[in-house]
Structure formats: C-alpha cells, structure tokens
PDB file of C-alpha atoms in Angstrom:
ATOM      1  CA  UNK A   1      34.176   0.732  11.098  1.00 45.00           C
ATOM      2  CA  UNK A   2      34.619   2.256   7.780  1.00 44.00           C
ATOM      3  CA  UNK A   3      33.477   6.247   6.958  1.00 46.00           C
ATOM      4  CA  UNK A   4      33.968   8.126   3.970  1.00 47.00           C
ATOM      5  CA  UNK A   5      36.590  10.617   4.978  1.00 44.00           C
ATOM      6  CA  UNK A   6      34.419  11.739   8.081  1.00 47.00           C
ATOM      7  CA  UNK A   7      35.086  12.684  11.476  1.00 46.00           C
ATOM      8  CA  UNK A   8      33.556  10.664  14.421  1.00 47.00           C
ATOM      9  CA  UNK A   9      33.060  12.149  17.899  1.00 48.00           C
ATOM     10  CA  UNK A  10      31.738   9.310  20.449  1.00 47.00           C
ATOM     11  CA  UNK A  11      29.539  10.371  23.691  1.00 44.00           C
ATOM     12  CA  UNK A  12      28.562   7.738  26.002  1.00 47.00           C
ATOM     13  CA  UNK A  13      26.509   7.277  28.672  1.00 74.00           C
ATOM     14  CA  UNK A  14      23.216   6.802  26.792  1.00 93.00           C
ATOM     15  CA  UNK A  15      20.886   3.318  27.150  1.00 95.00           C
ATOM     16  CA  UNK A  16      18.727   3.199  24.197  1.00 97.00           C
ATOM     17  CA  UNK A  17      19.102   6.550  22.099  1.00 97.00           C
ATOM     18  CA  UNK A  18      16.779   6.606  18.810  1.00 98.00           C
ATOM     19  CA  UNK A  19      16.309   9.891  17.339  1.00 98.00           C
ATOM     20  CA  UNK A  20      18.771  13.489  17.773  1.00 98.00           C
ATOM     21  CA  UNK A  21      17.942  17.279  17.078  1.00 98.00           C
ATOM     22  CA  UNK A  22      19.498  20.180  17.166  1.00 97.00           C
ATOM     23  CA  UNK A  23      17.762  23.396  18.027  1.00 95.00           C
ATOM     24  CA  UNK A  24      19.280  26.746  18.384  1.00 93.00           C
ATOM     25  CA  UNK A  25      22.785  25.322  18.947  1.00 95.00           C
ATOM     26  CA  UNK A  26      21.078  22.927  21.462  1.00 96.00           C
ATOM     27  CA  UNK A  27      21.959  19.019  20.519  1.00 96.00           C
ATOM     28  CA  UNK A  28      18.829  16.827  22.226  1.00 97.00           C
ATOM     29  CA  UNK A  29      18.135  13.294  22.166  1.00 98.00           C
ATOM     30  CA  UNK A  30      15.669  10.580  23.218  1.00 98.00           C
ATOM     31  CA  UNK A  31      16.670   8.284  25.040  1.00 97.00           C
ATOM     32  CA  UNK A  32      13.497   5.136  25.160  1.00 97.00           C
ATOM     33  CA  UNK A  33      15.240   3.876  28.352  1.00 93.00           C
ATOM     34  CA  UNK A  34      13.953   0.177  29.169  1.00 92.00           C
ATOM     35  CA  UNK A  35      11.343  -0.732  26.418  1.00 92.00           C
ATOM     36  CA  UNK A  36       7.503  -0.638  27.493  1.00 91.00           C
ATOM     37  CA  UNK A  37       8.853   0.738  31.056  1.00 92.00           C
ATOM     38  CA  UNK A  38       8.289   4.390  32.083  1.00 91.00           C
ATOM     39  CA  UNK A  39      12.050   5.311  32.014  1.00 92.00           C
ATOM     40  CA  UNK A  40      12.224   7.117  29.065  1.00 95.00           C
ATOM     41  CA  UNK A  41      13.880  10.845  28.783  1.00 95.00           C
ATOM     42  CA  UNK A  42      14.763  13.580  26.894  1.00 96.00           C
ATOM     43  CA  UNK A  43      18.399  14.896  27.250  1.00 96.00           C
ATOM     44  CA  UNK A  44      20.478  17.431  26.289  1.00 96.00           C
ATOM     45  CA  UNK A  45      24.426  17.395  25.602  1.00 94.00           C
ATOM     46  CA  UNK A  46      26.155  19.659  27.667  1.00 92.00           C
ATOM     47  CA  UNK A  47      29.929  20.116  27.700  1.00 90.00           C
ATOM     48  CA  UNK A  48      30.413  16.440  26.255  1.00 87.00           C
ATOM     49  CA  UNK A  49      27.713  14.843  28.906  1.00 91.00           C
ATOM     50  CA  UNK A  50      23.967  14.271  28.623  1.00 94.00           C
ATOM     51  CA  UNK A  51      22.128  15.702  31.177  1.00 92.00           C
ATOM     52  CA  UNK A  52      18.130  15.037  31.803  1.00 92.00           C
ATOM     53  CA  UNK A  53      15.990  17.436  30.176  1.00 95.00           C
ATOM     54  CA  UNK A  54      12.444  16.559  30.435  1.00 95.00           C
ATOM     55  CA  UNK A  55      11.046  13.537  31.790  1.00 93.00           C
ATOM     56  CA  UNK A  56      10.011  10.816  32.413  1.00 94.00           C
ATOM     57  CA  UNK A  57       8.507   9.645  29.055  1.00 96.00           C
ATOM     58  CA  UNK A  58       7.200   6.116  27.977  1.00 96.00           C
ATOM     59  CA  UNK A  59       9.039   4.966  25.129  1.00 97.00           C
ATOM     60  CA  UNK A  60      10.017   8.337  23.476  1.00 98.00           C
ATOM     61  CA  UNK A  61      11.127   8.214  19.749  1.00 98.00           C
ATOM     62  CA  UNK A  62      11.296  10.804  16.859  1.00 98.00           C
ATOM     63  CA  UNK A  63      11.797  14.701  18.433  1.00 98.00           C
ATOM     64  CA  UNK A  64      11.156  18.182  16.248  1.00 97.00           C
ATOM     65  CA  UNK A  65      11.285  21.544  16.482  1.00 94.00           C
ATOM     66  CA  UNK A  66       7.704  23.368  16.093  1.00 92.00           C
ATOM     67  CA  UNK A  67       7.518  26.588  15.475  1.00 83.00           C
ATOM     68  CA  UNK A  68      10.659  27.640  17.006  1.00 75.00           C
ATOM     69  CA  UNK A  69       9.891  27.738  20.317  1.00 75.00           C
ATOM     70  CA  UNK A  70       8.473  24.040  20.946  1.00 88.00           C
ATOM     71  CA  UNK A  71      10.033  21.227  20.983  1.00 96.00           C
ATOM     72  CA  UNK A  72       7.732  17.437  20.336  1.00 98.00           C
ATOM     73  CA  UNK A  73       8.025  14.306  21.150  1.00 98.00           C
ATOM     74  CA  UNK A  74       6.569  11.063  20.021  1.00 98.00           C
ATOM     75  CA  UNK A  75       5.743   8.537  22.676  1.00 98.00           C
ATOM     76  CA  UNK A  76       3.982   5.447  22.168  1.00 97.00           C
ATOM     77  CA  UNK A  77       0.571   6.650  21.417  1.00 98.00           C
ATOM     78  CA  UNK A  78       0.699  10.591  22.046  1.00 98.00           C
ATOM     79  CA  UNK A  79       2.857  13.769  21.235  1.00 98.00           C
ATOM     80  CA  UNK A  80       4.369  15.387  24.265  1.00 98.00           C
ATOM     81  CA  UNK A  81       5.286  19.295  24.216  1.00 97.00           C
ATOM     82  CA  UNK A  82       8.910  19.132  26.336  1.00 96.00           C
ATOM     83  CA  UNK A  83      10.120  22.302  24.905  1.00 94.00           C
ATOM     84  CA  UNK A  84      10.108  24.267  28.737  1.00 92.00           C
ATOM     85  CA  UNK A  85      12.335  21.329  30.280  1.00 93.00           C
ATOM     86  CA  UNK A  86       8.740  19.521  31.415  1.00 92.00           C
ATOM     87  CA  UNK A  87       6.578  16.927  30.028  1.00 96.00           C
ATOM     88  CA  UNK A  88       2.760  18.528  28.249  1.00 96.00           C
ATOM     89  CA  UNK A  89       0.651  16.587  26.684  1.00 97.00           C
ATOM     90  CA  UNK A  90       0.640  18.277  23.026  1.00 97.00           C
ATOM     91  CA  UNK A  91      -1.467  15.771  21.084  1.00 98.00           C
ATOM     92  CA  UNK A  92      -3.695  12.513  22.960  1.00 98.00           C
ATOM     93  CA  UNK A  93      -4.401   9.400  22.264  1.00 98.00           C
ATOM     94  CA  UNK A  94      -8.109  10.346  22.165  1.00 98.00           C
ATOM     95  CA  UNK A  95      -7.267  12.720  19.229  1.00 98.00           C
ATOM     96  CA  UNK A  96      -6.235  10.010  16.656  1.00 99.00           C
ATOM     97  CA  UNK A  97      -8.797   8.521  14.366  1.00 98.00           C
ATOM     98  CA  UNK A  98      -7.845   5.442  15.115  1.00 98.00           C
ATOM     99  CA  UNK A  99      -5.605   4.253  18.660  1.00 98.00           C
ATOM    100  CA  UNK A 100      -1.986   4.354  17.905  1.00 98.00           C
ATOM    101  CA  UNK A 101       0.279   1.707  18.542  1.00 98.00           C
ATOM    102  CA  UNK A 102       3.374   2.362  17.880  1.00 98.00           C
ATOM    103  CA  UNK A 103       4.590   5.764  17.238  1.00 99.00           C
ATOM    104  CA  UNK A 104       7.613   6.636  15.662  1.00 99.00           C
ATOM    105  CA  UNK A 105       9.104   9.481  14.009  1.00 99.00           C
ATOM    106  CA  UNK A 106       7.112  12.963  13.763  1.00 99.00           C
ATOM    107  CA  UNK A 107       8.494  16.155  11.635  1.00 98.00           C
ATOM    108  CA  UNK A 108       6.456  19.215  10.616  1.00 97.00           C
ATOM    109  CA  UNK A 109       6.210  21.914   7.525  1.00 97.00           C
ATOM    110  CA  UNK A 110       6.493  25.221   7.029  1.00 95.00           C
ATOM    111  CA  UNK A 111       2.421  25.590   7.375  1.00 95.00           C
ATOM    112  CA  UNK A 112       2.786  24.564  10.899  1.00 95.00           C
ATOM    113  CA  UNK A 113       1.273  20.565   9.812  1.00 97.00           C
ATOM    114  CA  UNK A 114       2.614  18.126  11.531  1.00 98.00           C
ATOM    115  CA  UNK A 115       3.304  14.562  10.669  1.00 99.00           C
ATOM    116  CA  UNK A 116       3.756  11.501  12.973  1.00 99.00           C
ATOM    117  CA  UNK A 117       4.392   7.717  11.952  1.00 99.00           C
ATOM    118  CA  UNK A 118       3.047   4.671  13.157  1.00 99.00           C
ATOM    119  CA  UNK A 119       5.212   2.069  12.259  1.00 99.00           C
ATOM    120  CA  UNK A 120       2.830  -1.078  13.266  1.00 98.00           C
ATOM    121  CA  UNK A 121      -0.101   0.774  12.169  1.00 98.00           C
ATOM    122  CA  UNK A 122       1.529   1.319   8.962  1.00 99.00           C
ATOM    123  CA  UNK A 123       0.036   4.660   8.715  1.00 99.00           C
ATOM    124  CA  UNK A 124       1.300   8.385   8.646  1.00 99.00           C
ATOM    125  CA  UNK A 125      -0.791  10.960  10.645  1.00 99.00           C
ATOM    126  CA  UNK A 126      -0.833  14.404   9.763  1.00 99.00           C
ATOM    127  CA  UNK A 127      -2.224  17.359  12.197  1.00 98.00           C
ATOM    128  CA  UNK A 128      -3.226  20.406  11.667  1.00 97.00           C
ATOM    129  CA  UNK A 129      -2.667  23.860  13.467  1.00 94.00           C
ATOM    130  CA  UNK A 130      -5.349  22.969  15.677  1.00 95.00           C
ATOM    131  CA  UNK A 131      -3.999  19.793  16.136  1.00 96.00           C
ATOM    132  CA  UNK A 132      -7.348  17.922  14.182  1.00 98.00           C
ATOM    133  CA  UNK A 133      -5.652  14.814  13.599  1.00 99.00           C
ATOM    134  CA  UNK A 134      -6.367  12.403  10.266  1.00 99.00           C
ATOM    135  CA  UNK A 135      -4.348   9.530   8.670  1.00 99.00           C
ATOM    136  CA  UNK A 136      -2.217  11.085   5.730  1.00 99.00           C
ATOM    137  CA  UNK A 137      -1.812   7.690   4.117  1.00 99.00           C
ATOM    138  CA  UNK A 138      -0.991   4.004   4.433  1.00 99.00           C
ATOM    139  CA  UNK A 139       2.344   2.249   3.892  1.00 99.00           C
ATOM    140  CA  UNK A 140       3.649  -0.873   5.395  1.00 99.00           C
ATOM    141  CA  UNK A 141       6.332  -0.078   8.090  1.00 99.00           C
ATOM    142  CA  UNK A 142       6.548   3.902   8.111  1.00 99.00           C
ATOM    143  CA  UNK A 143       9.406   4.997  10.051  1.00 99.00           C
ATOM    144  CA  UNK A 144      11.448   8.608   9.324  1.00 99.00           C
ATOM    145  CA  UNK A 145       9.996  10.817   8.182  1.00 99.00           C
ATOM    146  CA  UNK A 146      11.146  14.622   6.342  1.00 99.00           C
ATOM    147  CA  UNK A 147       9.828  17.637   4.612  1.00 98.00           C
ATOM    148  CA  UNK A 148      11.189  18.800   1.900  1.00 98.00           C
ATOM    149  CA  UNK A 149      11.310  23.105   1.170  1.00 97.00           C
ATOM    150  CA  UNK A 150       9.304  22.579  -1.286  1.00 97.00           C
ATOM    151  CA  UNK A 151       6.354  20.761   0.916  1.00 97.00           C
ATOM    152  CA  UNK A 152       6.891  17.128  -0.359  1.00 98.00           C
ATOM    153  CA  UNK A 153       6.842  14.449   2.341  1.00 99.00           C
ATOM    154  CA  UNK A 154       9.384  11.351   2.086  1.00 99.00           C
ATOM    155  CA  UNK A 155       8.772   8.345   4.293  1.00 99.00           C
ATOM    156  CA  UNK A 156      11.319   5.549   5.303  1.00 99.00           C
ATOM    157  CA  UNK A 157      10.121   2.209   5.570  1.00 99.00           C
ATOM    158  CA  UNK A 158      11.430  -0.046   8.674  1.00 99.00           C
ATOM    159  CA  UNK A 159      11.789  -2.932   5.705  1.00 98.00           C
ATOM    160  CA  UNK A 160      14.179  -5.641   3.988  1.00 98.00           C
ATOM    161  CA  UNK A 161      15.167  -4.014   1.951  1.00 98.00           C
ATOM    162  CA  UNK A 162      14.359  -0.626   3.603  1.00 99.00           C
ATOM    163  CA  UNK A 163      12.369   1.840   0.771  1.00 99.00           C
ATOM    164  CA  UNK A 164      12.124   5.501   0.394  1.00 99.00           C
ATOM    165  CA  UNK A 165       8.201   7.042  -0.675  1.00 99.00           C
ATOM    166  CA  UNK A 166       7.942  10.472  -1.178  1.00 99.00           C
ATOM    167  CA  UNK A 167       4.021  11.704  -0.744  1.00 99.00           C
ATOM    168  CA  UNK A 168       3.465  14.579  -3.595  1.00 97.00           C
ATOM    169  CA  UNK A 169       0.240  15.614  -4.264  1.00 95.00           C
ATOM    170  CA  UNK A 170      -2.033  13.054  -2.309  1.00 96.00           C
ATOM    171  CA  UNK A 171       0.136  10.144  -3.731  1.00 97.00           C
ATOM    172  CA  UNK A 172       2.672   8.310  -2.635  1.00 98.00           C
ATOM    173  CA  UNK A 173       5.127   7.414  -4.499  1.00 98.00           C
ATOM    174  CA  UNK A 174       8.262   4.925  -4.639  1.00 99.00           C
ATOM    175  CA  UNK A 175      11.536   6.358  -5.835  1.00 99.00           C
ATOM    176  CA  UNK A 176      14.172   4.248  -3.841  1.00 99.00           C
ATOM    177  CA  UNK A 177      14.555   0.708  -2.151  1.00 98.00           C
ATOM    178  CA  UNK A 178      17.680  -1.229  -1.280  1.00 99.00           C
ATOM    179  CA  UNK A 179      19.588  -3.347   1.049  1.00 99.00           C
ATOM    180  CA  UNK A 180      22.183  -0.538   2.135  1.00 99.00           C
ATOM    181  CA  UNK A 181      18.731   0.853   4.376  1.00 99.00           C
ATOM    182  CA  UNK A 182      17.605  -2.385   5.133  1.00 99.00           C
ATOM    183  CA  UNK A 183      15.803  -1.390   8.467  1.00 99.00           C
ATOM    184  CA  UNK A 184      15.038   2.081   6.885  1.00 99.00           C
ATOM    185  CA  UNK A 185      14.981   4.562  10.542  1.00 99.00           C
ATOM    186  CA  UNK A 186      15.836   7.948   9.930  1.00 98.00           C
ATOM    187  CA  UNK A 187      16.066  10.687   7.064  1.00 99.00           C
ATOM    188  CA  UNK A 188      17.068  14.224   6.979  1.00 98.00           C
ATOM    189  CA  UNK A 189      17.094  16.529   3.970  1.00 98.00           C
ATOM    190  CA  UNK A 190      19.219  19.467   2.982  1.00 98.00           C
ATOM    191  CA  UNK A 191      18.215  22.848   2.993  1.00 96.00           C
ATOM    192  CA  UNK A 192      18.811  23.048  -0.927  1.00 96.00           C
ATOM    193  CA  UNK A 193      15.994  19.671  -1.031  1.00 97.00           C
ATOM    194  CA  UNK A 194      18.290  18.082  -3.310  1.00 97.00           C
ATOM    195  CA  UNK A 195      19.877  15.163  -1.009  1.00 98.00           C
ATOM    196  CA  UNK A 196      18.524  13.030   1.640  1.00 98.00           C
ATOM    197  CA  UNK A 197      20.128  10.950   4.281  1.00 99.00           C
ATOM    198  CA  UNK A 198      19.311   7.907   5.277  1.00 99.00           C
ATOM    199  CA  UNK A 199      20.193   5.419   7.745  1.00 99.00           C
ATOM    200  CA  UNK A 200      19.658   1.612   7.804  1.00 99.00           C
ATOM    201  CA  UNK A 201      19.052   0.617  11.399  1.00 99.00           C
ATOM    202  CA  UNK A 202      19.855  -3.583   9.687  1.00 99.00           C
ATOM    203  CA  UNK A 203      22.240  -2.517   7.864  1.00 99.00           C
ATOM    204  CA  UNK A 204      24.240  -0.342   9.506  1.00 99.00           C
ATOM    205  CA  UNK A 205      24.719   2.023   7.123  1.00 99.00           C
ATOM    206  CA  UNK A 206      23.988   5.752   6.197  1.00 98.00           C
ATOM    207  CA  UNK A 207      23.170   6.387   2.279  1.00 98.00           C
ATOM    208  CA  UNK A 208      23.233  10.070   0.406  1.00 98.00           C
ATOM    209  CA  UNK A 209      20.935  10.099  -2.158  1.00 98.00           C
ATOM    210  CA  UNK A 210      20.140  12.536  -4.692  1.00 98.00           C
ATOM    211  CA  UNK A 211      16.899  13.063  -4.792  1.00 98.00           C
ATOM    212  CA  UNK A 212      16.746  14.127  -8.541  1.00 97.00           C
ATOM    213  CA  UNK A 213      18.363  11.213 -10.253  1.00 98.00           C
ATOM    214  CA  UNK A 214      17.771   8.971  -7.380  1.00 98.00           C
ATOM    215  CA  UNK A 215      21.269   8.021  -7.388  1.00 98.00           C
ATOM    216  CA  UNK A 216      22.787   7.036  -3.441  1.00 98.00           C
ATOM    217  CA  UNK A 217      25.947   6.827  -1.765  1.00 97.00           C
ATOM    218  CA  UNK A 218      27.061   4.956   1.297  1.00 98.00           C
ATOM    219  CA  UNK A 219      28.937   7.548   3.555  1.00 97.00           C
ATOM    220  CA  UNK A 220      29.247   5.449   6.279  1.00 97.00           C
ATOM    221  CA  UNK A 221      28.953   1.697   7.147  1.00 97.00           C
ATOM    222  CA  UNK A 222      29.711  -0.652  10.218  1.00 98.00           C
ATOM    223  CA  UNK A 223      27.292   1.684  12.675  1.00 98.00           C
ATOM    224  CA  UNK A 224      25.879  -0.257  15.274  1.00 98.00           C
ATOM    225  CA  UNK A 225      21.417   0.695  14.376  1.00 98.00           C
ATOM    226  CA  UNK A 226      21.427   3.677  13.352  1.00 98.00           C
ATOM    227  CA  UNK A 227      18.050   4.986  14.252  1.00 98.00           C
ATOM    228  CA  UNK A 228      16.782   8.670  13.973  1.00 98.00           C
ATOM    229  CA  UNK A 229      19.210  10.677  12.500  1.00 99.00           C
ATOM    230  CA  UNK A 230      19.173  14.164  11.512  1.00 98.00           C
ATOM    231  CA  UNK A 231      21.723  17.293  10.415  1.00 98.00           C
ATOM    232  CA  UNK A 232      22.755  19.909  12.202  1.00 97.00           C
ATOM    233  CA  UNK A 233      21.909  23.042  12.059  1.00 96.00           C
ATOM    234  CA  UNK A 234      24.853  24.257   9.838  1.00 96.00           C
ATOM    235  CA  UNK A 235      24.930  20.917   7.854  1.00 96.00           C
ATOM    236  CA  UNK A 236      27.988  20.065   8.262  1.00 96.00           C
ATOM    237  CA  UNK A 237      27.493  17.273  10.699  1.00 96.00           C
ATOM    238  CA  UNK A 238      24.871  14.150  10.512  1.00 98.00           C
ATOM    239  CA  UNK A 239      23.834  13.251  14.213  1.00 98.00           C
ATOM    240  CA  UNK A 240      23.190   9.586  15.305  1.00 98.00           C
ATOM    241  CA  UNK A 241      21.769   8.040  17.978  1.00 98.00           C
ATOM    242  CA  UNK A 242      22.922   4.175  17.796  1.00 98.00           C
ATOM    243  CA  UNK A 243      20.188   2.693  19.866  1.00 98.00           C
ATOM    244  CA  UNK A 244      21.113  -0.757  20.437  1.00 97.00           C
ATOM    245  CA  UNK A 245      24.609   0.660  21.166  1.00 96.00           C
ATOM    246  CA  UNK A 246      23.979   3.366  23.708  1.00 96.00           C
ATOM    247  CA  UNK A 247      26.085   5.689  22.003  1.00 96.00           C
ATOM    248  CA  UNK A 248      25.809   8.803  19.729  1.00 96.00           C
ATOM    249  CA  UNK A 249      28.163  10.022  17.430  1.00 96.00           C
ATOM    250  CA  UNK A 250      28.307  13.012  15.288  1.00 96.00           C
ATOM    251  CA  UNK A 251      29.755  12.488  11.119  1.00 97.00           C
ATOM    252  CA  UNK A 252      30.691  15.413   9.890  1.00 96.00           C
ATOM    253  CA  UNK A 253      29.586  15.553   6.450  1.00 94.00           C
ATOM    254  CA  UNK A 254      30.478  18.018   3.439  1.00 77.00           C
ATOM    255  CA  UNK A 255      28.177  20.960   2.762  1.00 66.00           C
ATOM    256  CA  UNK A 256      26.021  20.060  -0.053  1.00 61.00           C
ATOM    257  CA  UNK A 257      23.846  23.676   0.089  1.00 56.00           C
ATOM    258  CA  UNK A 258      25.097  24.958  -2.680  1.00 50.00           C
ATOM    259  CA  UNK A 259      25.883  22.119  -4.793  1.00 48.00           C
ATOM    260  CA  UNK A 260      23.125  21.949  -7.647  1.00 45.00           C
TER     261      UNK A 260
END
C-alpha cells in the first residue's frame, strides 16, 4: 500500500463493513453481513474490538447522526432509528414515492432534512422533519452523499469513472469526474466546506479535493473498496470501512479547518 505520510491503524474482525461514524467520541460501523441475508449489524469499537450494537439489520449501509441524539441507518428499502442500542423503524418503505431498491448512503442538514440514496433507482430522496418523503433528484448511480455548512448537497456516483454533483439551488450540477474514484462510495466534507473526501470503492483510492478550484489529490491508494467513509469528529482522522476486505482502518489526515 502506498499513503501520503499517514498513519494506519488496522481492526479486524469485521465481514462486510461499508460505511463508519463517529458520534460523541463513539466510532460505529455497519457491518451488511451476508448480502440479501438478515445478518446485518451495527457495531461499535470498543477498546480495539467491535462489539454488536443494534441488530439484526438486512443489508445496512450509510449511518448518520440526527439531531444529536439519533443515530440512522439505511437498509435496503427503509431507515432504521438504532440510536438506543435497538432496531426502530424511523422511515418505511410505504413512505417513499416510489419502492426503493437499493438504498445506500443517507446524511442530513442543519434544518433537520434528511437525504437518502438509491443507487439502482438512481435517485436521491430527501425527508422532511416529519419525515414526508419526495425524490430530490435523479442521477445515474447515486452513492455518498454530504452536506456542506453552507446547505449545498454533493453526490458521488458508483461510476467508471466515478463523478462528483453538487445539488445547489434545485440543480445539479457536475464539478468533478475521474478514474482515481472510479466506483465513487463515500464523501465527507470539512467543517470549513472547502475540501471533500472521496473514496473510490474500483479504484482503491481516497482523493482530497478542493472544492473551490476543483483541484484533487490522492492521499491514499492500494485500499482494498473503500466504501463509506467519513472524518472524525476532530478531523484529524478519515475512517474506512474496506468492505470486501473485512477490515477498517483509520488515516489520519492533516487538519485542513483553518486552511483557506
């Protein structure tokens, strides 16, 4: 493997982990288990181990925090609440405007909206407060998703090469594509808004790329699929779930939040 001058720390015992939060010093993961079995799990990293948190789940992909105290879960066709250690149904499959099939990553903003991919759909959901669910807009292949502080939306596509939308304003809008995200899975943005993330499940890679001049930056290459990554709460480490490979590892990356 190759990394740009960042530190690696490896934690096993995972079968197929695909997207990693942390909330209030809490690192969780999903782990999908088996595909299309009813294995899946949400666990928690505990003095260097992974212990079951709330389960079982279908296939369970992209995790958030929402508002604070809740913690959601994509799965299949439906949002699960799992923030009390318990699975609760948050959002059904009766609440879509059209049946999901394949839910993927889900992320919220600071008006308490949330937003939920459906990669073979190739739509991205967005729910309200009262959880009145619509489709946001269409794009082949949605996959991560992120809010930026300022409200905009950017979307990943699961694509060769992989491309990076941002939604501004009821359009969407194309302001990256390339081979280093081939597989586009996960994004995460700084605090400042100014840099994104992004890993290419295909490729292997993670990119930083600015979002103002749209220049990018591999920071770390030879990953076995990268899926759902995010930062951590201080920033100064990128967590990934490598789902093919079981693992997780956390990159400790340089503080960009107060780099203009």
């Amino acid at each position: 493997m190759m990394f740009a001058g960042i530190m690696l720390l490896a934690v096993l015992n995972l079968t197929a982990p695909e997207s990693a939060v942390e909330v209030n010093g809490k690192i969780f993961v999903s782990d999908i288990g088996k595909f299309n079995e009813n294995d899946g799990a949400i666990l928690e990293l505990k003095d260097g181990k992974w212990v079951p948190f709330a389960s079982p789940l279908f296939d369970p992909k992209g995790i958030t925090p929402y508002n604070d105290s809740v913690l959601l879960v994509a799965d299949v066709d439906k949002v699960w609440d799992v923030s009390k250690g318990f699975v609760e149904m948050f959002i059904r499959t009766t609440d879509f405007p059209v049946t999901p099939k394949f839910l993927n990553d889900i992320t919220m903003d600071a008006k308490g909206n949330i937003y939920i991919s459906d990669t073979k759909l190739g739509v991205v959901f967005v729910a309200d407060k009262r959880r009145r669910v619509k489709v946001l807009t269409k794009v082949n292949s949605p996959n991560g998703l992120a809010v930026a502080p300022n409200g905009d939306l950017y979307i990943v596509t699961f694509e060769k090469p992989g491309k990076v939308y941002v939604f501004r304003n009821g359009k969407l809008k194309l302001i990256y594509k390339s081979d280093d995200i081939a597989g586009g899975d996960g994004i995460a943005i700084t605090k400042n808004g100014r840099y994104a993330y992004i890993s290419g499940y295909m490729s292997g890679k993670i990119v930083r790329l600015n979002l103002k001049t749209k220049k990018a930056k591999v920071i770390a290459e030879g990953l076995k699929t990268p899926a759902d990554i995010s930062l951590s709460e201080d920033e100064s480490f990128l967590l990934v779930p490598m789902l093919e490979a079981g693992k997780f590892k956390k990159i400790k990356v340089k503080s960009l939040s107060s780099k203009r």
